[in-house]
Short mmCIF file of C-alpha atoms and ligand atoms in Angstrom, two decimals:
data_model
loop_
_atom_site.label_atom_id
_atom_site.label_comp_id
_atom_site.label_asym_id
_atom_site.label_seq_id
_atom_site.Cartn_x
_atom_site.Cartn_y
_atom_site.Cartn_z
CA MET A 74 -19.05 26.12 12.28
CA SER A 75 -21.06 28.88 13.93
CA GLY A 76 -20.52 32.33 12.37
CA TRP A 77 -18.86 30.86 9.28
CA THR A 78 -20.76 30.15 6.10
CA PHE A 79 -19.57 27.59 3.59
CA ARG A 80 -20.15 28.33 -0.08
CA ARG A 81 -18.09 25.96 -2.20
CA ASP A 82 -17.52 28.58 -4.90
CA GLY A 83 -16.75 31.34 -2.41
CA ILE A 84 -13.59 29.87 -0.84
CA GLY A 85 -10.23 31.47 -1.70
CA THR A 86 -7.61 29.40 0.11
CA PHE A 87 -6.95 25.86 1.32
CA ARG A 88 -4.58 25.86 4.29
CA PHE A 89 -2.30 23.10 5.58
CA VAL A 90 -2.33 24.31 9.19
CA SER A 91 -0.38 21.81 11.31
CA ALA A 92 0.79 18.21 11.55
CA THR A 93 1.89 16.67 14.84
CA TYR A 94 2.71 13.22 16.14
CA ASP A 95 2.24 12.45 19.83
CA ALA A 96 4.56 9.57 20.73
CA ALA A 97 2.80 9.07 24.10
CA THR A 98 -0.53 8.22 22.46
CA GLY A 99 0.71 7.05 19.04
CA GLN A 100 -1.61 9.56 17.40
CA ALA A 101 -0.93 11.79 14.40
CA ARG A 102 -3.06 14.93 14.09
CA LEU A 103 -3.43 16.51 10.64
CA GLU A 104 -5.05 19.94 10.58
CA TYR A 105 -6.49 21.82 7.60
CA ALA A 106 -8.78 24.83 7.02
CA PHE A 107 -10.47 26.86 4.31
CA ASP A 108 -9.86 30.63 4.61
CA ASP A 109 -10.68 31.54 8.23
CA GLY A 110 -13.12 28.64 8.60
CA PRO A 111 -13.12 25.92 11.26
CA SER A 112 -10.19 23.53 11.67
CA MET A 113 -10.64 20.20 9.94
CA VAL A 114 -8.63 17.64 11.91
CA GLU A 115 -7.95 14.11 10.74
CA THR A 116 -6.41 11.66 13.19
CA ILE A 117 -4.35 8.55 12.52
CA ARG A 118 -3.74 6.10 15.37
CA PHE A 119 -0.71 3.80 15.45
CA PRO A 120 -1.52 1.34 18.24
CA GLY A 121 1.36 0.42 20.51
CA ALA A 122 3.93 2.28 18.40
CA PRO A 123 7.26 2.63 20.24
CA ALA A 124 8.90 6.06 20.66
CA PRO A 125 10.29 7.05 17.24
CA ALA A 126 13.80 5.68 16.71
CA HIS A 127 14.29 7.97 13.70
CA PRO A 128 12.62 11.28 14.62
CA GLN A 129 13.81 13.24 11.57
CA ALA A 130 12.55 10.62 9.10
CA VAL A 131 9.28 10.35 11.05
CA GLU A 132 8.84 14.13 10.82
CA LYS A 133 9.43 14.05 7.04
CA ALA A 134 6.99 11.15 6.57
CA LEU A 135 4.42 12.95 8.73
CA GLN A 136 4.73 16.09 6.59
CA LEU A 137 4.28 14.06 3.42
CA LEU A 138 1.22 12.33 4.89
CA HIS A 139 -0.27 15.70 5.92
CA LEU A 140 0.17 17.06 2.39
CA ILE A 141 -1.21 13.97 0.65
CA ALA A 142 -4.17 13.39 3.01
CA GLY A 143 -5.27 17.02 2.47
CA VAL A 144 -6.77 15.90 -0.84
CA SER A 145 -9.99 14.73 0.95
CA TYR A 146 -10.58 18.25 2.31
CA PHE A 147 -9.23 20.31 -0.61
CA LYS A 148 -11.76 18.65 -2.93
CA ALA A 149 -14.69 20.10 -0.94
CA ALA A 150 -14.12 23.55 -2.50
CA VAL A 151 -11.11 23.26 -4.87
CA PRO A 152 -9.99 26.84 -4.20
CA ALA A 153 -7.40 28.52 -6.42
CA ARG A 154 -4.82 29.06 -3.67
CA ILE A 155 -2.93 26.49 -1.57
CA VAL A 156 -1.02 27.70 1.49
CA VAL A 157 1.34 25.44 3.45
CA GLU A 158 1.78 26.91 6.95
CA THR A 159 4.03 24.03 8.02
CA ALA A 160 7.33 23.23 6.24
CA VAL A 161 7.02 24.33 2.61
CA PRO A 162 7.72 21.32 0.35
CA ASP A 163 10.78 21.15 -1.88
CA ALA A 164 10.37 21.03 -5.67
CA ALA A 165 10.33 17.22 -5.97
CA THR A 166 7.71 16.85 -3.22
CA ALA A 167 5.60 19.65 -4.70
CA ALA A 168 5.71 17.96 -8.12
CA LEU A 169 4.42 14.72 -6.61
CA LEU A 170 1.66 16.62 -4.79
CA ASP A 171 0.60 18.46 -7.95
CA ALA A 172 0.22 15.05 -9.62
CA VAL A 173 -1.70 13.53 -6.69
CA TYR A 174 -4.16 16.46 -6.68
CA VAL A 175 -4.60 16.73 -10.47
CA GLU A 176 -4.39 13.09 -11.62
CA GLY A 177 -5.75 11.61 -8.38
CA LEU A 178 -8.76 13.94 -8.57
CA ALA A 179 -9.20 13.53 -12.35
CA GLU A 180 -12.32 11.36 -11.98
CA PHE A 181 -13.73 13.71 -9.35
CA ALA A 182 -13.15 16.66 -11.69
CA TRP A 183 -14.54 14.90 -14.78
CA ARG A 184 -17.73 13.81 -13.05
CA ASN A 185 -18.28 17.25 -11.51
CA GLY A 186 -17.66 19.11 -14.77
CA LEU A 187 -14.46 20.69 -13.41
CA ASP A 188 -11.00 20.86 -14.95
CA LEU A 189 -8.09 20.98 -12.49
CA ARG A 190 -5.32 20.90 -15.10
CA GLY A 191 -3.12 23.96 -14.67
CA ARG A 192 -5.11 24.99 -11.58
CA ILE A 193 -3.08 23.30 -8.87
CA ALA A 194 0.40 24.45 -7.93
CA PHE A 195 1.77 23.57 -4.51
CA PRO A 196 4.08 26.19 -3.06
CA ARG A 197 7.70 25.05 -3.16
CA THR A 198 11.12 26.07 -1.92
CA VAL A 199 13.90 26.69 -4.42
CA ALA A 200 14.71 23.40 -6.11
CA GLU A 201 17.00 21.04 -4.22
CA ASP A 202 19.64 18.91 -5.88
CA ALA A 203 17.68 16.25 -7.78
CA GLY A 204 20.31 13.68 -6.81
CA THR A 205 19.89 14.06 -3.04
CA THR A 206 19.65 10.78 -1.15
CA ALA A 207 18.21 10.50 2.35
CA PRO A 208 20.33 8.68 4.96
CA ALA A 209 19.95 4.92 5.38
CA LEU A 210 18.46 4.09 8.79
CA ALA A 211 19.40 0.40 9.09
CA LEU A 212 15.71 -0.53 9.16
CA PRO A 213 15.04 -4.21 9.96
CA ARG A 214 14.57 -6.53 6.94
CA ARG A 215 10.82 -7.11 7.23
CA SER A 216 7.73 -6.14 5.28
CA LEU A 217 4.61 -4.21 6.16
CA VAL A 218 2.05 -5.63 3.74
CA ALA A 219 -1.16 -3.71 3.00
CA ILE A 220 -4.22 -5.94 3.09
CA GLY A 221 -7.55 -4.90 1.60
CA GLY A 222 -9.76 -7.93 2.24
CA GLY A 223 -9.76 -8.86 -1.45
CA LYS A 224 -7.91 -11.23 -3.74
CA ASP A 225 -4.90 -9.09 -4.69
CA SER A 226 -3.27 -8.68 -1.30
CA LEU A 227 -3.95 -12.33 -0.45
CA VAL A 228 -2.05 -13.39 -3.56
CA SER A 229 0.88 -11.25 -2.39
CA VAL A 230 0.69 -12.67 1.12
CA GLU A 231 0.90 -16.22 -0.17
CA MET A 232 3.78 -15.36 -2.53
CA LEU A 233 5.72 -13.76 0.32
CA ARG A 234 4.90 -16.62 2.69
CA ALA A 235 6.31 -19.09 0.12
CA LEU A 236 9.55 -17.11 0.22
CA GLY A 237 9.65 -17.21 4.02
CA GLU A 238 9.36 -13.41 4.33
CA ASP A 239 9.01 -11.82 7.76
CA MET A 240 5.80 -9.80 7.36
CA THR A 241 3.00 -8.06 9.21
CA LEU A 242 -0.34 -7.47 7.51
CA THR A 243 -1.76 -4.01 8.00
CA TRP A 244 -4.89 -2.09 7.11
CA VAL A 245 -6.13 1.43 7.67
CA GLY A 246 -9.54 2.09 9.21
CA GLU A 247 -12.04 -0.11 10.94
CA SER A 248 -13.14 -3.08 8.85
CA PRO A 249 -14.41 -6.31 10.42
CA LEU A 250 -14.14 -7.94 6.99
CA ILE A 251 -10.45 -7.13 6.55
CA ALA A 252 -9.80 -8.08 10.18
CA ALA A 253 -11.40 -11.50 9.62
CA VAL A 254 -9.48 -12.11 6.38
CA ALA A 255 -6.21 -11.01 7.99
CA ALA A 256 -6.83 -13.30 10.97
CA HIS A 257 -7.43 -16.17 8.56
CA THR A 258 -3.85 -15.87 7.25
CA GLY A 259 -2.49 -16.66 10.73
CA LEU A 260 0.12 -13.90 10.32
CA PRO A 261 0.86 -10.92 12.62
CA THR A 262 -1.49 -8.00 12.01
CA LEU A 263 -1.61 -4.25 12.62
CA ASN A 264 -4.80 -2.21 12.29
CA ILE A 265 -4.10 1.52 12.00
CA GLY A 266 -6.96 3.81 13.03
CA ARG A 267 -8.09 6.68 10.80
CA ALA A 268 -10.80 9.22 11.55
CA LEU A 269 -11.71 11.86 8.98
CA SER A 270 -12.75 15.26 10.30
CA PRO A 271 -16.51 15.39 11.01
CA VAL A 272 -16.37 18.93 9.57
CA LEU A 273 -15.89 17.37 6.12
CA PHE A 274 -19.13 15.42 6.47
CA GLU A 275 -20.89 18.63 7.57
CA LEU A 276 -19.50 20.46 4.51
CA ASN A 277 -20.75 17.58 2.36
CA ARG A 278 -24.22 18.12 3.82
CA GLN A 279 -23.90 21.82 2.96
CA GLY A 280 -23.19 21.09 -0.72
CA ALA A 281 -19.40 20.69 -0.90
CA TRP A 282 -17.91 19.26 -4.07
CA ASN A 283 -17.63 15.51 -3.52
CA GLY A 284 -16.36 12.49 -5.39
CA HIS A 285 -13.57 9.98 -5.78
CA ILE A 286 -10.17 10.58 -4.18
CA PRO A 287 -6.81 8.77 -4.57
CA VAL A 288 -7.19 6.75 -1.40
CA THR A 289 -4.23 4.46 -2.14
CA ALA A 290 -1.94 7.50 -2.03
CA ILE A 291 -3.24 8.28 1.46
CA ASN A 292 -2.94 4.66 2.66
CA SER A 293 0.58 4.51 1.20
CA ALA A 294 1.69 7.61 3.09
CA ILE A 295 0.16 6.23 6.31
CA LEU A 296 2.00 2.91 5.88
CA LEU A 297 5.31 4.65 5.19
CA LEU A 298 5.00 6.51 8.48
CA ALA A 299 4.06 3.23 10.18
CA ALA A 300 7.11 1.48 8.72
CA LEU A 301 9.37 4.08 10.34
CA LEU A 302 7.55 3.93 13.67
CA TYR A 303 7.44 0.14 14.03
CA GLY A 304 10.65 -0.67 12.10
CA PHE A 305 10.05 -2.19 8.63
CA ASP A 306 12.23 -1.68 5.56
CA SER A 307 9.52 -2.50 2.99
CA VAL A 308 5.97 -1.28 2.44
CA VAL A 309 4.30 -3.71 0.06
CA PHE A 310 1.15 -2.99 -1.90
CA SER A 311 -0.61 -5.32 -4.35
CA ASN A 312 -1.48 -3.07 -7.25
CA GLU A 313 -1.60 -4.94 -10.53
CA GLN A 314 -0.43 -3.91 -14.00
CA SER A 315 -4.01 -3.20 -15.14
CA ALA A 316 -4.37 -0.43 -12.53
CA SER A 317 -2.21 1.87 -14.68
CA ALA A 318 -4.70 1.83 -17.57
CA ALA A 319 -7.04 4.80 -18.10
CA THR A 320 -10.72 4.43 -17.26
CA LEU A 321 -11.55 6.84 -20.06
CA GLU A 322 -9.82 9.24 -22.42
CA ALA A 323 -11.92 12.10 -23.70
CA GLU A 324 -11.57 15.78 -24.60
CA GLY A 325 -7.79 15.50 -24.24
CA ARG A 326 -8.07 14.17 -20.70
CA VAL A 327 -6.91 10.87 -19.28
CA VAL A 328 -9.03 9.81 -16.32
CA ASN A 329 -7.93 6.79 -14.27
CA HIS A 330 -10.14 5.79 -11.35
CA GLN A 331 -7.20 3.82 -9.98
CA TRP A 332 -4.53 6.47 -10.57
CA SER A 333 -2.77 6.10 -7.22
CA LYS A 334 -2.67 2.33 -7.71
CA GLY A 335 -0.81 2.92 -11.02
CA PHE A 336 2.88 2.50 -11.76
CA ALA A 337 3.56 6.23 -12.32
CA PHE A 338 2.48 7.04 -8.76
CA GLU A 339 4.36 4.05 -7.34
CA ARG A 340 7.62 5.10 -8.98
CA ALA A 341 7.25 8.75 -8.03
CA LEU A 342 6.50 8.00 -4.37
CA ALA A 343 9.22 5.34 -4.07
CA SER A 344 11.92 7.64 -5.40
CA LEU A 345 10.76 10.55 -3.23
CA VAL A 346 10.97 8.30 -0.15
CA HIS A 347 14.53 7.26 -1.03
CA ALA A 348 15.53 10.86 -1.72
CA ARG A 349 13.89 12.61 1.21
CA ILE A 350 12.94 10.14 3.96
CA ALA A 351 15.11 6.99 4.18
CA ALA A 352 17.41 5.44 1.58
CA ASP A 353 16.60 1.95 2.88
CA LEU A 354 12.80 2.24 3.03
CA ASP A 355 11.30 0.56 -0.05
CA TYR A 356 7.77 1.16 -1.31
CA PHE A 357 6.57 -1.05 -4.13
CA SER A 358 3.75 -3.15 -5.51
CA LEU A 359 4.51 -6.87 -5.59
CA LEU A 360 1.85 -7.59 -8.23
CA ARG A 361 2.87 -4.87 -10.70
CA PRO A 362 3.99 -7.42 -13.35
CA LEU A 363 0.57 -9.15 -13.32
CA SER A 364 -2.68 -8.42 -15.13
CA GLU A 365 -5.96 -8.88 -13.22
CA LEU A 366 -6.42 -12.22 -15.00
CA ALA A 367 -2.99 -13.38 -13.90
CA VAL A 368 -3.92 -12.40 -10.33
CA THR A 369 -7.28 -14.20 -10.41
CA ARG A 370 -5.59 -17.31 -11.83
CA GLU A 371 -3.25 -17.29 -8.82
CA PHE A 372 -6.02 -16.53 -6.35
CA ALA A 373 -8.21 -19.38 -7.64
CA ARG A 374 -5.65 -21.81 -6.22
CA HIS A 375 -5.99 -20.41 -2.69
CA SER A 376 -9.34 -21.97 -1.83
CA GLN A 377 -8.78 -21.45 1.91
CA TYR A 378 -9.81 -17.80 1.37
CA HIS A 379 -12.75 -18.29 -0.98
CA GLN A 380 -15.44 -18.14 1.68
CA HIS A 381 -13.82 -15.22 3.53
CA PHE A 382 -12.54 -12.60 1.07
CA SER A 383 -14.46 -9.84 -0.65
CA SER A 384 -13.49 -7.35 -3.34
CA CYS A 385 -16.84 -5.53 -3.17
CA ASN A 386 -15.95 -1.96 -2.20
CA ARG A 387 -19.37 -1.34 -0.67
CA ASN A 388 -18.04 -3.24 2.35
CA PHE A 389 -15.53 -0.48 2.99
CA ARG A 390 -17.78 2.54 3.38
CA ILE A 391 -17.22 4.74 6.42
CA LEU A 392 -20.72 6.21 6.41
CA GLY A 393 -22.79 4.63 3.65
CA ALA A 394 -24.82 1.40 3.92
CA LYS A 395 -22.80 -1.81 3.67
CA PRO A 396 -24.09 -4.87 1.78
CA ARG A 397 -25.83 -7.59 3.82
CA GLU A 398 -23.67 -10.24 2.16
CA ARG A 399 -19.94 -9.99 1.43
CA TRP A 400 -20.74 -9.47 -2.25
CA CYS A 401 -23.49 -7.03 -3.26
CA GLY A 402 -23.62 -8.62 -6.76
CA ALA A 403 -24.73 -5.27 -8.21
CA CYS A 404 -21.50 -3.26 -8.54
CA PRO A 405 -18.90 -3.39 -11.33
CA LYS A 406 -16.30 -4.87 -9.01
CA CYS A 407 -18.54 -7.85 -8.17
CA HIS A 408 -19.26 -8.34 -11.88
CA PHE A 409 -15.61 -8.13 -12.87
CA VAL A 410 -14.29 -10.44 -10.16
CA PHE A 411 -16.94 -13.05 -10.99
CA LEU A 412 -15.95 -12.90 -14.67
CA ALA A 413 -12.19 -12.87 -14.03
CA LEU A 414 -12.34 -15.88 -11.70
CA ALA A 415 -14.67 -17.91 -13.93
CA PRO A 416 -12.03 -19.25 -16.36
CA PHE A 417 -9.93 -20.53 -13.46
CA MET A 418 -12.44 -22.04 -11.01
CA ALA A 419 -14.94 -24.86 -10.91
CA LYS A 420 -18.32 -23.28 -11.62
CA PRO A 421 -20.13 -24.52 -8.46
CA ALA A 422 -17.32 -23.15 -6.25
CA LEU A 423 -17.51 -19.74 -7.91
CA VAL A 424 -21.30 -19.58 -7.69
CA ALA A 425 -21.03 -20.52 -4.01
CA ILE A 426 -18.82 -17.45 -3.39
CA PHE A 427 -21.30 -15.00 -4.93
CA GLY A 428 -24.51 -16.80 -4.02
CA ARG A 429 -25.70 -16.78 -7.64
CA ASN A 430 -24.50 -16.99 -11.23
CA LEU A 431 -24.04 -13.37 -12.36
CA LEU A 432 -23.35 -14.46 -15.96
CA ASP A 433 -26.82 -15.96 -16.25
CA ASP A 434 -28.65 -12.73 -15.40
CA PRO A 435 -29.81 -10.89 -18.57
CA GLU A 436 -30.51 -7.78 -16.46
CA LEU A 437 -26.75 -7.34 -16.11
CA ALA A 438 -26.06 -7.16 -19.88
CA GLY A 439 -25.32 -3.42 -19.82
CA ASP A 440 -23.00 -3.79 -16.84
CA PHE A 441 -20.94 -6.50 -18.52
CA ASP A 442 -20.92 -4.48 -21.78
CA ALA A 443 -19.19 -1.66 -19.87
CA LEU A 444 -16.52 -4.09 -18.64
CA ILE A 445 -15.69 -4.99 -22.25
CA GLU A 446 -16.05 -1.34 -23.38
CA TRP A 447 -18.86 -2.29 -25.73
CA GLN A 448 -20.66 0.94 -26.61
CA ALA A 449 -19.65 2.26 -23.18
CA HIS A 450 -16.55 3.26 -21.25
CA LYS A 451 -15.15 1.15 -18.45
CA PRO A 452 -16.93 1.74 -15.13
CA PHE A 453 -15.36 4.06 -12.58
CA GLU A 454 -14.22 1.17 -10.40
CA CYS A 455 -11.26 -1.07 -9.76
CA VAL A 456 -11.78 -3.42 -12.70
CA GLY A 457 -9.41 -4.95 -15.25
CA GLU A 458 -8.87 -3.79 -18.80
CA ALA A 459 -11.52 -4.41 -21.46
CA ALA A 460 -9.16 -6.80 -23.25
CA GLU A 461 -9.09 -8.98 -20.13
CA SER A 462 -12.88 -9.09 -19.79
CA ARG A 463 -13.26 -9.84 -23.50
CA ALA A 464 -10.69 -12.65 -23.33
CA ALA A 465 -12.41 -14.12 -20.25
CA LEU A 466 -15.84 -14.10 -21.95
CA ALA A 467 -14.37 -15.60 -25.12
CA ALA A 468 -12.79 -18.40 -23.08
CA LEU A 469 -16.11 -19.11 -21.33
CA ALA A 470 -17.92 -19.16 -24.68
CA GLY A 471 -15.89 -22.27 -25.51
CA ARG A 472 -16.63 -24.07 -22.23
CA ALA A 473 -19.56 -26.48 -22.02
CA GLU A 474 -20.43 -25.47 -18.44
CA TRP A 475 -20.64 -21.73 -19.23
CA LYS A 476 -21.64 -21.31 -22.86
CA GLU A 477 -25.41 -21.65 -22.27
CA ASP A 478 -25.50 -18.89 -19.64
CA ALA A 479 -27.42 -15.83 -20.84
CA LEU A 480 -24.59 -13.31 -21.00
CA VAL A 481 -22.00 -15.72 -22.39
CA ARG A 482 -24.46 -16.84 -25.08
CA ARG A 483 -25.25 -13.22 -25.95
CA PHE A 484 -21.54 -12.33 -26.13
CA ALA A 485 -20.80 -15.29 -28.41
CA ALA A 486 -23.73 -14.60 -30.73
CA GLU A 487 -23.80 -10.81 -30.93
CA ILE A 488 -20.46 -9.31 -29.91
CA LEU A 489 -17.68 -11.80 -30.50
CA PRO A 490 -18.16 -11.93 -34.31
CA GLN A 491 -17.59 -8.15 -34.43
CA LEU A 492 -14.32 -8.21 -32.48
CA PRO A 493 -10.96 -8.33 -34.29
CA PRO A 494 -9.85 -11.94 -34.73
CA GLY A 495 -6.80 -12.73 -32.62
CA SER A 496 -7.61 -10.07 -30.01
CA LEU A 497 -9.18 -12.53 -27.57
CA ASP A 498 -6.27 -14.78 -26.75
CA MET A 499 -5.79 -15.02 -22.99
CA ALA A 500 -2.21 -16.34 -23.03
CA PRO A 501 -0.45 -12.99 -23.66
CA LEU A 502 -2.51 -11.41 -20.87
CA LEU A 503 -1.29 -14.01 -18.39
CA ARG A 504 2.40 -13.40 -19.09
CA PRO A 505 4.11 -11.24 -16.42
CA GLY A 506 5.11 -7.79 -17.67
CA THR A 507 8.52 -6.21 -17.27
CA ASP A 508 7.39 -2.76 -16.04
CA HIS A 509 7.83 -3.04 -12.30
CA ALA A 510 10.07 -1.79 -9.52
CA LEU A 511 10.48 -4.98 -7.49
CA PRO A 512 13.55 -5.44 -5.34
CA SER A 513 15.80 -7.99 -7.04
CA ARG A 514 15.10 -10.67 -4.40
CA TYR A 515 11.54 -11.02 -5.79
CA GLN A 516 12.33 -11.29 -9.52
CA GLY A 517 12.26 -15.12 -9.45
CA LEU A 518 8.65 -15.17 -8.24
CA PHE A 519 7.38 -14.41 -11.68
CA ASP A 520 9.48 -17.00 -13.51
CA ALA A 521 7.26 -19.65 -11.95
CA ILE A 522 4.12 -17.84 -13.14
CA GLN A 523 5.61 -17.47 -16.61
CA ARG A 524 5.99 -21.24 -16.81
CA ALA A 525 2.54 -22.05 -15.41
C1 LIG B 715 -16.01 2.65 0.14
C2 LIG B 715 -16.14 3.52 -1.07
O1 LIG B 715 -16.01 3.04 -2.17
N1 LIG B 715 -16.38 4.80 -0.84
C3 LIG B 715 -16.46 5.77 -1.92
C4 LIG B 715 -17.84 6.36 -1.92
O2 LIG B 715 -18.05 6.93 -0.64
P1 LIG B 715 -19.45 6.86 0.14
O3 LIG B 715 -20.04 8.20 0.17
O4 LIG B 715 -20.29 5.78 -0.45
O5 LIG B 715 -19.05 6.44 1.60
P2 LIG B 715 -17.75 6.54 2.48
O6 LIG B 715 -16.63 5.70 1.91
O7 LIG B 715 -18.25 6.15 3.78
O8 LIG B 715 -17.24 8.02 2.46
C5 LIG B 715 -17.91 9.04 3.18
C6 LIG B 715 -17.46 10.39 2.70
O9 LIG B 715 -16.10 10.59 3.02
C7 LIG B 715 -15.37 11.01 1.91
N2 LIG B 715 -14.03 10.42 2.02
C8 LIG B 715 -13.90 9.13 2.40
C9 LIG B 715 -12.63 8.60 2.55
C10 LIG B 715 -11.52 9.40 2.30
O10 LIG B 715 -10.34 8.96 2.39
N3 LIG B 715 -11.71 10.68 1.92
C11 LIG B 715 -12.94 11.22 1.77
O11 LIG B 715 -13.06 12.39 1.43
C12 LIG B 715 -16.13 10.50 0.68
O12 LIG B 715 -15.95 11.33 -0.41
C13 LIG B 715 -17.57 10.53 1.19
O13 LIG B 715 -18.10 11.79 0.97
O14 LIG B 715 -17.93 7.39 -2.86
C14 LIG B 715 -17.00 8.47 -2.62
C15 LIG B 715 -17.26 9.52 -3.66
O15 LIG B 715 -17.07 9.02 -4.93
C16 LIG B 715 -15.56 7.93 -2.70
O16 LIG B 715 -14.62 8.96 -2.40
C17 LIG B 715 -15.41 6.80 -1.67
O17 LIG B 715 -14.15 6.19 -1.88
C18 LIG B 715 -13.39 5.95 -0.68
C19 LIG B 715 -12.39 7.08 -0.50
C20 LIG B 715 -12.63 4.66 -0.82
O18 LIG B 715 -11.99 4.21 0.11
N4 LIG B 715 -12.66 4.05 -1.99
C21 LIG B 715 -11.89 2.86 -2.33
C22 LIG B 715 -12.71 1.61 -2.13
C23 LIG B 715 -11.49 3.00 -3.78
O19 LIG B 715 -12.18 3.70 -4.54
N5 LIG B 715 -10.40 2.42 -4.19
C24 LIG B 715 -9.94 2.53 -5.52
C25 LIG B 715 -8.48 2.95 -5.53
C26 LIG B 715 -8.32 4.28 -6.17
C27 LIG B 715 -6.97 4.91 -5.91
O20 LIG B 715 -6.41 5.57 -6.81
O21 LIG B 715 -6.48 4.77 -4.81
C28 LIG B 715 -10.10 1.22 -6.23
O22 LIG B 715 -10.23 0.19 -5.57
O23 LIG B 715 -10.10 1.28 -7.45
N1 LIG B 716 -7.99 -0.28 4.27
C1 LIG B 716 -6.82 -0.45 3.66
N2 LIG B 716 -5.68 -0.16 4.30
C2 LIG B 716 -4.48 -0.30 3.70
N3 LIG B 716 -4.33 -0.76 2.45
C3 LIG B 716 -5.44 -1.09 1.78
C4 LIG B 716 -6.74 -0.95 2.34
N4 LIG B 716 -7.65 -1.34 1.41
C5 LIG B 716 -6.95 -1.71 0.34
N5 LIG B 716 -5.62 -1.58 0.56
C6 LIG B 716 -4.54 -1.89 -0.35
O1 LIG B 716 -4.67 -1.08 -1.49
C7 LIG B 716 -4.35 -1.81 -2.66
C8 LIG B 716 -5.51 -1.77 -3.61
O2 LIG B 716 -6.67 -2.30 -2.99
P1 LIG B 716 -7.59 -3.36 -3.71
O3 LIG B 716 -8.95 -3.22 -3.15
O4 LIG B 716 -7.43 -3.33 -5.19
O5 LIG B 716 -6.90 -4.74 -3.25
P2 LIG B 716 -7.43 -6.04 -2.56
O6 LIG B 716 -8.48 -5.72 -1.55
O7 LIG B 716 -6.23 -6.75 -2.07
O8 LIG B 716 -8.00 -6.89 -3.78
P3 LIG B 716 -9.35 -6.70 -4.65
O9 LIG B 716 -8.90 -6.10 -5.95
O10 LIG B 716 -9.86 -8.07 -4.79
O11 LIG B 716 -10.27 -5.79 -3.90
C9 LIG B 716 -3.97 -3.23 -2.20
O12 LIG B 716 -2.58 -3.29 -2.07
C10 LIG B 716 -4.61 -3.32 -0.85
O13 LIG B 716 -3.88 -4.18 -0.01
#
């Protein structure tokens, strides 16, 4: 960094400098820079990956990963100009990237008082035929399943296990918690290494713009490259229906904290992969038909994981302090998961997971109000829709074991009477939706849930 001064408002250009994959070490190297500043190099390690059997598809997937993962670095200065010094993307790829950088950074922009709409335009070659299909590679019929240490991916794992699917569980980055949960499934695992450039952390110290990024888009691109390297024909995520809902809508903007977990991103990425990378490589979310409540109802049955999993995102920090226990009990995700599991679990078992009864803590009233969008917007976190939280609280208000707890009692006395009658029924929220892109072999999975 010597001889180069970073001023976040003084940067003109973000450069995609190079992207290489070294088959001997299984390491991808993604290089970026601002103006004539230092290289920012991110590395992704694919342990034990065999020499690429499909080098052209691997090269395409590597380019896509380079372009998507740039979002972590671009955000540090959000300059007006983007230069791609590697292969310039075609129109369809550039359109996806524009969306990842504008919609995926919408929360970042909102919270920093920025507006990226109309400000991001990836360079693109002249438009290719929209109907182009990439060649089929005869990839083996097996699934690479993303695992995050929480309830969602474990529900998928158990659904796929019940179908006898050949699968490997995979996660990006070092996480003892995810490793322990993955080991508990007894299934084959693959931990992919990821190291962000230390230059980014230095820029953060020097006052770079910082905030939320669409991390699922990055993990998805990493897993697609992994599928080609190790030989899988499906990359399976566990993003639920509720992830597509906005966190807030204000001043003509739609901000979704979970944008890259949403259906619009899933569809766009899946069709780009079929068109440009491999016709037989599927990317989809198995849980897309389900609400968060439908997922927690399923997860409640899998008690073998209850003392191992965690949905608390504070566990997954690279730099920041991690909670001493698996659940910090103080973040919106802890609050939401407690509430969403409560209608489906025995109370002592749920309290044993969290170490205390969060619904009996009056100090948390404001936090639970945000979950039900009561005089507040939903928190910027991976939580279900307000209708789900309201329905869960209404259900608990009618249960002898819960109704005396401070926050349930308060909800029943002060809030419930002001809510529209008929809006609190849980049954419609538990019914699987029809907006999904599941391969036909999985359609039957949700018939069973429908009947439950
Ligand atoms: C774990 C977590 O929630 N981290 C968010 C937190 O970051 P923090 O500063 O507390 O610590 P670190 O995670 O260690 O990050 C250090 C710095 O690195 C930047 N960074 C990190 C990863 C990356 O891929 N790119 C990066 O640029 C980060 O900005 C830090 O400066 O707050 C940050 C600022 O708001 C968030 O960016 C961190 O979020 C992580 C990228 C992360 O993995 N978050 C997931 C748990 C998450 O938010 N998942 C969403 C899915 C959203 C989506 O559309 O994909 C969810 O579950 O809803
Ligand atoms: N480190 C990671 N590497 C790869 N995929 C991940 C990682 N962390 C999360 N995911 C995947 O991203 C998606 C969204 O993560 P999310 O945290 O919502 O899921 P989860 O951990 O399975 O469940 P929960 O909602 O209880 O946290 C899931 O498909 C999850 O498997």
